[in-house]
Amino acid sequence: MFYIWNPYLIIDFFWDKLRIKNLENSKIFLYSWDPIKISKIFEVLFNWFKTEKEILWELYKLLWKKDSFILWKYFLEKDIVVEEFTFNKLKSQIEIWLKYNWTHSLLFHVWSLKPNYIEPYTDNPNDIRVSNYEKYIQKDWFPDIYKEINSVIFSYSTELLELPKVNIKDLLYSRRTVRNFNQDKIDFKTLYSILYFSLEKVSFVRSKLENIWKNFCLLKNSEFTSLEFYIVVFDIIWLEPWIYHFNLKTKKLDLFKRWYFRESVKDIQMWQHVVNNAKFSIYITADFHKLIWRYRYSHKLRSLLIQIWKISQDIINFSTSYDVWVFVSPAIKDSKIEKLLEITDLERESVLYFMCFWKYDKDKPESYYFDNLRS
């Protein structure tokens, strides 16, 4: 029988220890032996298929005979080595991930499929949740509900805001990514209406957390409590072309940074041409501390990404109802947008999504943008 290393292992050094992560069962092993010797031992396993006798002989050269048997037995128990058939089967499942350097994505993908839920499925899970919340608050207190930016405030009278009367079927049918740009500006009322109505649910859920002490189960929608929205204005009537933060408590725009940032955003967005004609853009960020505080397992990151997509669809649909068209992109230069939005604690907050908006020139054919792209 032939053996070789388990292809589901991710091996690196953690300080002075060799760290082995098994993607299949989400376990981590740390070896505190001499790193050089450990590395040589693993070289034995990586050098093509060998019989048990051949591997033991290689280990004898590095270790005492007794230690070699103990280590070999340990390798088998922990699935650090596998049989030839198992290796070929496992390798075929993940080969393309490793080939194109998606190792860390694979690691997250596999681990988050097998979360260790703190609140297991039981007949009465609510009691477990409440008990956990009380423990969390006693130990870590409760994270801030809102992100406050003390600055100049811009708003529009909500009594004057009107939802367009549109047929939802027609709206969804008309929704598409187009690149025919109208040079007309968008007025402040339209911008504010899009933000106000599309983020209404997010704002509502967050307001409920103000009564968290009465009902701990209000924490169940932590995706809505962890997101922030930054608006970069380029060409809006009655609003300076600066960066603003949408305050989900007051439903108003707080001035975040003064300057005209179109060139900066073009650079951050990999010089995508649509930014040239955008009237404003939105960056959606997540405060991971708020999310992690409530959900203490990695699977929740998946839910966060799904919720951002759902919220972005609300923004797209409301924008479309106001004849404002949207381009979305996750292609972002992380270090540059973090600098622009002054995100210094990268473990706490991160930019996850970008959207830009413009007026659609209906008089031009949809091929106009591509026909003139090189000009």
PDB file of N, CA and C in Angstrom, residues 107-170:
ATOM      1  N   LEU A 107      -9.531  27.629   2.229  1.00  0.00           N
ATOM      2  CA  LEU A 107      -9.495  27.425   3.675  1.00  0.00           C
ATOM      3  C   LEU A 107     -10.765  27.975   4.313  1.00  0.00           C
ATOM      4  N   PHE A 108     -11.127  29.216   3.959  1.00  0.00           N
ATOM      5  CA  PHE A 108     -12.349  29.794   4.515  1.00  0.00           C
ATOM      6  C   PHE A 108     -13.579  29.026   4.046  1.00  0.00           C
ATOM      7  N   HIS A 109     -13.612  28.680   2.775  1.00  0.00           N
ATOM      8  CA  HIS A 109     -14.771  27.998   2.208  1.00  0.00           C
ATOM      9  C   HIS A 109     -15.061  26.696   2.957  1.00  0.00           C
ATOM     10  N   VAL A 110     -14.044  25.904   3.179  1.00  0.00           N
ATOM     11  CA  VAL A 110     -14.228  24.605   3.824  1.00  0.00           C
ATOM     12  C   VAL A 110     -14.555  24.780   5.304  1.00  0.00           C
ATOM     13  N   TRP A 111     -13.832  25.671   5.968  1.00  0.00           N
ATOM     14  CA  TRP A 111     -14.071  25.860   7.397  1.00  0.00           C
ATOM     15  C   TRP A 111     -15.467  26.391   7.680  1.00  0.00           C
ATOM     16  N   SER A 112     -15.913  27.336   6.887  1.00  0.00           N
ATOM     17  CA  SER A 112     -17.208  27.942   7.166  1.00  0.00           C
ATOM     18  C   SER A 112     -18.373  27.033   6.793  1.00  0.00           C
ATOM     19  N   LEU A 113     -18.093  25.958   6.095  1.00  0.00           N
ATOM     20  CA  LEU A 113     -19.135  24.972   5.833  1.00  0.00           C
ATOM     21  C   LEU A 113     -19.453  24.138   7.065  1.00  0.00           C
ATOM     22  N   LYS A 114     -18.518  24.126   8.025  1.00  0.00           N
ATOM     23  CA  LYS A 114     -18.679  23.269   9.201  1.00  0.00           C
ATOM     24  C   LYS A 114     -18.594  24.100  10.478  1.00  0.00           C
ATOM     25  N   PRO A 115     -19.544  25.041  10.658  1.00  0.00           N
ATOM     26  CA  PRO A 115     -19.460  25.899  11.840  1.00  0.00           C
ATOM     27  C   PRO A 115     -19.795  25.145  13.118  1.00  0.00           C
ATOM     28  N   ASN A 116     -19.156  25.568  14.186  1.00  0.00           N
ATOM     29  CA  ASN A 116     -19.470  25.016  15.497  1.00  0.00           C
ATOM     30  C   ASN A 116     -20.435  25.981  16.182  1.00  0.00           C
ATOM     31  N   TYR A 117     -21.735  25.771  15.961  1.00  0.00           N
ATOM     32  CA  TYR A 117     -22.726  26.704  16.461  1.00  0.00           C
ATOM     33  C   TYR A 117     -22.757  26.724  17.990  1.00  0.00           C
ATOM     34  N   ILE A 118     -22.729  27.931  18.536  1.00  0.00           N
ATOM     35  CA  ILE A 118     -22.828  28.072  19.984  1.00  0.00           C
ATOM     36  C   ILE A 118     -24.257  27.810  20.428  1.00  0.00           C
ATOM     37  N   GLU A 119     -25.204  28.088  19.529  1.00  0.00           N
ATOM     38  CA  GLU A 119     -26.620  27.854  19.841  1.00  0.00           C
ATOM     39  C   GLU A 119     -27.112  26.683  19.005  1.00  0.00           C
ATOM     40  N   PRO A 120     -26.984  25.463  19.487  1.00  0.00           N
ATOM     41  CA  PRO A 120     -27.388  24.297  18.694  1.00  0.00           C
ATOM     42  C   PRO A 120     -28.901  24.247  18.511  1.00  0.00           C
ATOM     43  N   TYR A 121     -29.320  23.461  17.539  1.00  0.00           N
ATOM     44  CA  TYR A 121     -30.751  23.293  17.323  1.00  0.00           C
ATOM     45  C   TYR A 121     -31.342  22.457  18.452  1.00  0.00           C
ATOM     46  N   THR A 122     -32.212  23.086  19.207  1.00  0.00           N
ATOM     47  CA  THR A 122     -32.859  22.404  20.328  1.00  0.00           C
ATOM     48  C   THR A 122     -34.338  22.750  20.315  1.00  0.00           C
ATOM     49  N   ASP A 123     -35.084  22.163  21.274  1.00  0.00           N
ATOM     50  CA  ASP A 123     -36.511  22.465  21.368  1.00  0.00           C
ATOM     51  C   ASP A 123     -36.758  23.905  21.806  1.00  0.00           C
ATOM     52  N   ASN A 124     -35.808  24.472  22.556  1.00  0.00           N
ATOM     53  CA  ASN A 124     -35.988  25.837  23.043  1.00  0.00           C
ATOM     54  C   ASN A 124     -34.678  26.627  22.901  1.00  0.00           C
ATOM     55  N   PRO A 125     -34.295  26.961  21.667  1.00  0.00           N
ATOM     56  CA  PRO A 125     -33.006  27.629  21.463  1.00  0.00           C
ATOM     57  C   PRO A 125     -32.982  29.056  22.001  1.00  0.00           C
ATOM     58  N   ASN A 126     -34.160  29.661  22.174  1.00  0.00           N
ATOM     59  CA  ASN A 126     -34.209  31.046  22.617  1.00  0.00           C
ATOM     60  C   ASN A 126     -33.570  31.220  23.992  1.00  0.00           C
ATOM     61  N   ASP A 127     -33.816  30.261  24.895  1.00  0.00           N
ATOM     62  CA  ASP A 127     -33.229  30.340  26.243  1.00  0.00           C
ATOM     63  C   ASP A 127     -31.709  30.310  26.163  1.00  0.00           C
ATOM     64  N   ILE A 128     -31.175  29.491  25.243  1.00  0.00           N
ATOM     65  CA  ILE A 128     -29.721  29.408  25.078  1.00  0.00           C
ATOM     66  C   ILE A 128     -29.183  30.735  24.559  1.00  0.00           C
ATOM     67  N   ARG A 129     -29.891  31.336  23.596  1.00  0.00           N
ATOM     68  CA  ARG A 129     -29.460  32.618  23.053  1.00  0.00           C
ATOM     69  C   ARG A 129     -29.395  33.684  24.142  1.00  0.00           C
ATOM     70  N   VAL A 130     -30.473  33.816  24.880  1.00  0.00           N
ATOM     71  CA  VAL A 130     -30.541  34.842  25.920  1.00  0.00           C
ATOM     72  C   VAL A 130     -29.444  34.637  26.949  1.00  0.00           C
ATOM     73  N   SER A 131     -29.222  33.394  27.314  1.00  0.00           N
ATOM     74  CA  SER A 131     -28.165  33.092  28.281  1.00  0.00           C
ATOM     75  C   SER A 131     -26.807  33.491  27.725  1.00  0.00           C
ATOM     76  N   ASN A 132     -26.583  33.203  26.449  1.00  0.00           N
ATOM     77  CA  ASN A 132     -25.307  33.576  25.827  1.00  0.00           C
ATOM     78  C   ASN A 132     -25.145  35.087  25.766  1.00  0.00           C
ATOM     79  N   TYR A 133     -26.213  35.804  25.402  1.00  0.00           N
ATOM     80  CA  TYR A 133     -26.142  37.264  25.328  1.00  0.00           C
ATOM     81  C   TYR A 133     -25.757  37.857  26.677  1.00  0.00           C
ATOM     82  N   GLU A 134     -26.368  37.331  27.725  1.00  0.00           N
ATOM     83  CA  GLU A 134     -26.065  37.851  29.063  1.00  0.00           C
ATOM     84  C   GLU A 134     -24.597  37.635  29.415  1.00  0.00           C
ATOM     85  N   LYS A 135     -24.061  36.486  29.022  1.00  0.00           N
ATOM     86  CA  LYS A 135     -22.639  36.213  29.276  1.00  0.00           C
ATOM     87  C   LYS A 135     -21.760  37.161  28.461  1.00  0.00           C
ATOM     88  N   TYR A 136     -22.134  37.384  27.203  1.00  0.00           N
ATOM     89  CA  TYR A 136     -21.353  38.276  26.349  1.00  0.00           C
ATOM     90  C   TYR A 136     -21.296  39.679  26.944  1.00  0.00           C
ATOM     91  N   ILE A 137     -22.461  40.171  27.382  1.00  0.00           N
ATOM     92  CA  ILE A 137     -22.532  41.536  27.905  1.00  0.00           C
ATOM     93  C   ILE A 137     -21.734  41.666  29.203  1.00  0.00           C
ATOM     94  N   GLN A 138     -21.810  40.652  30.041  1.00  0.00           N
ATOM     95  CA  GLN A 138     -21.036  40.685  31.287  1.00  0.00           C
ATOM     96  C   GLN A 138     -19.545  40.708  31.010  1.00  0.00           C
ATOM     97  N   LYS A 139     -19.118  39.992  29.975  1.00  0.00           N
ATOM     98  CA  LYS A 139     -17.688  39.887  29.681  1.00  0.00           C
ATOM     99  C   LYS A 139     -17.188  41.027  28.804  1.00  0.00           C
ATOM    100  N   ASP A 140     -17.910  41.340  27.720  1.00  0.00           N
ATOM    101  CA  ASP A 140     -17.412  42.270  26.703  1.00  0.00           C
ATOM    102  C   ASP A 140     -18.212  43.555  26.578  1.00  0.00           C
ATOM    103  N   TRP A 141     -19.293  43.671  27.336  1.00  0.00           N
ATOM    104  CA  TRP A 141     -20.246  44.763  27.207  1.00  0.00           C
ATOM    105  C   TRP A 141     -20.862  44.710  25.820  1.00  0.00           C
ATOM    106  N   PHE A 142     -21.548  45.764  25.401  1.00  0.00           N
ATOM    107  CA  PHE A 142     -22.250  45.755  24.122  1.00  0.00           C
ATOM    108  C   PHE A 142     -21.620  46.777  23.177  1.00  0.00           C
ATOM    109  N   PRO A 143     -21.361  46.411  21.917  1.00  0.00           N
ATOM    110  CA  PRO A 143     -20.723  47.364  20.991  1.00  0.00           C
ATOM    111  C   PRO A 143     -21.640  48.543  20.692  1.00  0.00           C
ATOM    112  N   ASP A 144     -21.036  49.645  20.261  1.00  0.00           N
ATOM    113  CA  ASP A 144     -21.816  50.829  19.913  1.00  0.00           C
ATOM    114  C   ASP A 144     -22.804  50.500  18.801  1.00  0.00           C
ATOM    115  N   ILE A 145     -24.010  51.019  18.929  1.00  0.00           N
ATOM    116  CA  ILE A 145     -25.047  50.741  17.933  1.00  0.00           C
ATOM    117  C   ILE A 145     -24.795  51.533  16.656  1.00  0.00           C
ATOM    118  N   TYR A 146     -24.394  52.792  16.825  1.00  0.00           N
ATOM    119  CA  TYR A 146     -24.220  53.673  15.671  1.00  0.00           C
ATOM    120  C   TYR A 146     -22.780  54.167  15.573  1.00  0.00           C
ATOM    121  N   LYS A 147     -22.384  54.453  14.358  1.00  0.00           N
ATOM    122  CA  LYS A 147     -21.121  55.139  14.129  1.00  0.00           C
ATOM    123  C   LYS A 147     -21.421  56.629  14.038  1.00  0.00           C
ATOM    124  N   GLU A 148     -20.903  57.390  14.963  1.00  0.00           N
ATOM    125  CA  GLU A 148     -21.184  58.818  15.024  1.00  0.00           C
ATOM    126  C   GLU A 148     -20.004  59.609  14.471  1.00  0.00           C
ATOM    127  N   ILE A 149     -20.306  60.538  13.568  1.00  0.00           N
ATOM    128  CA  ILE A 149     -19.298  61.450  13.029  1.00  0.00           C
ATOM    129  C   ILE A 149     -19.781  62.867  13.309  1.00  0.00           C
ATOM    130  N   ASN A 150     -19.124  63.527  14.219  1.00  0.00           N
ATOM    131  CA  ASN A 150     -19.547  64.871  14.615  1.00  0.00           C
ATOM    132  C   ASN A 150     -19.054  65.893  13.592  1.00  0.00           C
ATOM    133  N   SER A 151     -19.942  66.291  12.714  1.00  0.00           N
ATOM    134  CA  SER A 151     -19.545  67.219  11.661  1.00  0.00           C
ATOM    135  C   SER A 151     -20.775  67.953  11.146  1.00  0.00           C
ATOM    136  N   VAL A 152     -20.594  68.662  10.044  1.00  0.00           N
ATOM    137  CA  VAL A 152     -21.710  69.361   9.398  1.00  0.00           C
ATOM    138  C   VAL A 152     -22.712  68.327   8.882  1.00  0.00           C
ATOM    139  N   ILE A 153     -24.003  68.619   9.054  1.00  0.00           N
ATOM    140  CA  ILE A 153     -25.046  67.674   8.685  1.00  0.00           C
ATOM    141  C   ILE A 153     -25.831  68.198   7.487  1.00  0.00           C
ATOM    142  N   PHE A 154     -26.122  67.307   6.536  1.00  0.00           N
ATOM    143  CA  PHE A 154     -26.915  67.661   5.363  1.00  0.00           C
ATOM    144  C   PHE A 154     -28.126  66.739   5.316  1.00  0.00           C
ATOM    145  N   SER A 155     -29.300  67.308   5.096  1.00  0.00           N
ATOM    146  CA  SER A 155     -30.504  66.490   5.037  1.00  0.00           C
ATOM    147  C   SER A 155     -31.552  67.165   4.165  1.00  0.00           C
ATOM    148  N   TYR A 156     -32.642  66.450   3.942  1.00  0.00           N
ATOM    149  CA  TYR A 156     -33.753  66.971   3.153  1.00  0.00           C
ATOM    150  C   TYR A 156     -35.016  66.657   3.928  1.00  0.00           C
ATOM    151  N   SER A 157     -36.000  67.510   3.848  1.00  0.00           N
ATOM    152  CA  SER A 157     -37.248  67.281   4.573  1.00  0.00           C
ATOM    153  C   SER A 157     -37.895  65.990   4.088  1.00  0.00           C
ATOM    154  N   THR A 158     -38.058  65.042   4.998  1.00  0.00           N
ATOM    155  CA  THR A 158     -38.627  63.743   4.616  1.00  0.00           C
ATOM    156  C   THR A 158     -40.082  63.865   4.192  1.00  0.00           C
ATOM    157  N   GLU A 159     -40.751  64.925   4.621  1.00  0.00           N
ATOM    158  CA  GLU A 159     -42.149  65.124   4.232  1.00  0.00           C
ATOM    159  C   GLU A 159     -42.271  65.420   2.741  1.00  0.00           C
ATOM    160  N   LEU A 160     -41.199  65.905   2.142  1.00  0.00           N
ATOM    161  CA  LEU A 160     -41.219  66.250   0.724  1.00  0.00           C
ATOM    162  C   LEU A 160     -40.763  65.096  -0.172  1.00  0.00           C
ATOM    163  N   LEU A 161     -40.317  64.006   0.452  1.00  0.00           N
ATOM    164  CA  LEU A 161     -39.854  62.866  -0.335  1.00  0.00           C
ATOM    165  C   LEU A 161     -41.035  62.066  -0.866  1.00  0.00           C
ATOM    166  N   GLU A 162     -40.925  61.618  -2.087  1.00  0.00           N
ATOM    167  CA  GLU A 162     -41.995  60.853  -2.711  1.00  0.00           C
ATOM    168  C   GLU A 162     -41.422  59.611  -3.385  1.00  0.00           C
ATOM    169  N   LEU A 163     -42.113  58.503  -3.180  1.00  0.00           N
ATOM    170  CA  LEU A 163     -41.727  57.283  -3.880  1.00  0.00           C
ATOM    171  C   LEU A 163     -42.350  57.284  -5.268  1.00  0.00           C
ATOM    172  N   PRO A 164     -41.560  57.034  -6.294  1.00  0.00           N
ATOM    173  CA  PRO A 164     -42.134  56.981  -7.647  1.00  0.00           C
ATOM    174  C   PRO A 164     -43.165  55.857  -7.754  1.00  0.00           C
ATOM    175  N   LYS A 165     -44.213  56.115  -8.509  1.00  0.00           N
ATOM    176  CA  LYS A 165     -45.223  55.089  -8.723  1.00  0.00           C
ATOM    177  C   LYS A 165     -44.807  54.258  -9.932  1.00  0.00           C
ATOM    178  N   VAL A 166     -44.247  53.116  -9.647  1.00  0.00           N
ATOM    179  CA  VAL A 166     -43.758  52.247 -10.724  1.00  0.00           C
ATOM    180  C   VAL A 166     -44.306  50.839 -10.525  1.00  0.00           C
ATOM    181  N   ASN A 167     -44.462  50.154 -11.624  1.00  0.00           N
ATOM    182  CA  ASN A 167     -44.862  48.758 -11.587  1.00  0.00           C
ATOM    183  C   ASN A 167     -43.619  47.922 -11.327  1.00  0.00           C
ATOM    184  N   ILE A 168     -43.644  47.077 -10.286  1.00  0.00           N
ATOM    185  CA  ILE A 168     -42.449  46.337  -9.896  1.00  0.00           C
ATOM    186  C   ILE A 168     -41.978  45.414 -11.019  1.00  0.00           C
ATOM    187  N   LYS A 169     -42.915  44.884 -11.782  1.00  0.00           N
ATOM    188  CA  LYS A 169     -42.534  44.021 -12.901  1.00  0.00           C
ATOM    189  C   LYS A 169     -41.763  44.818 -13.949  1.00  0.00           C
ATOM    190  N   ASP A 170     -42.264  46.014 -14.273  1.00  0.00           N
ATOM    191  CA  ASP A 170     -41.590  46.855 -15.261  1.00  0.00           C
ATOM    192  C   ASP A 170     -40.231  47.311 -14.735  1.00  0.00           C
TER     193      ASP A 170
END
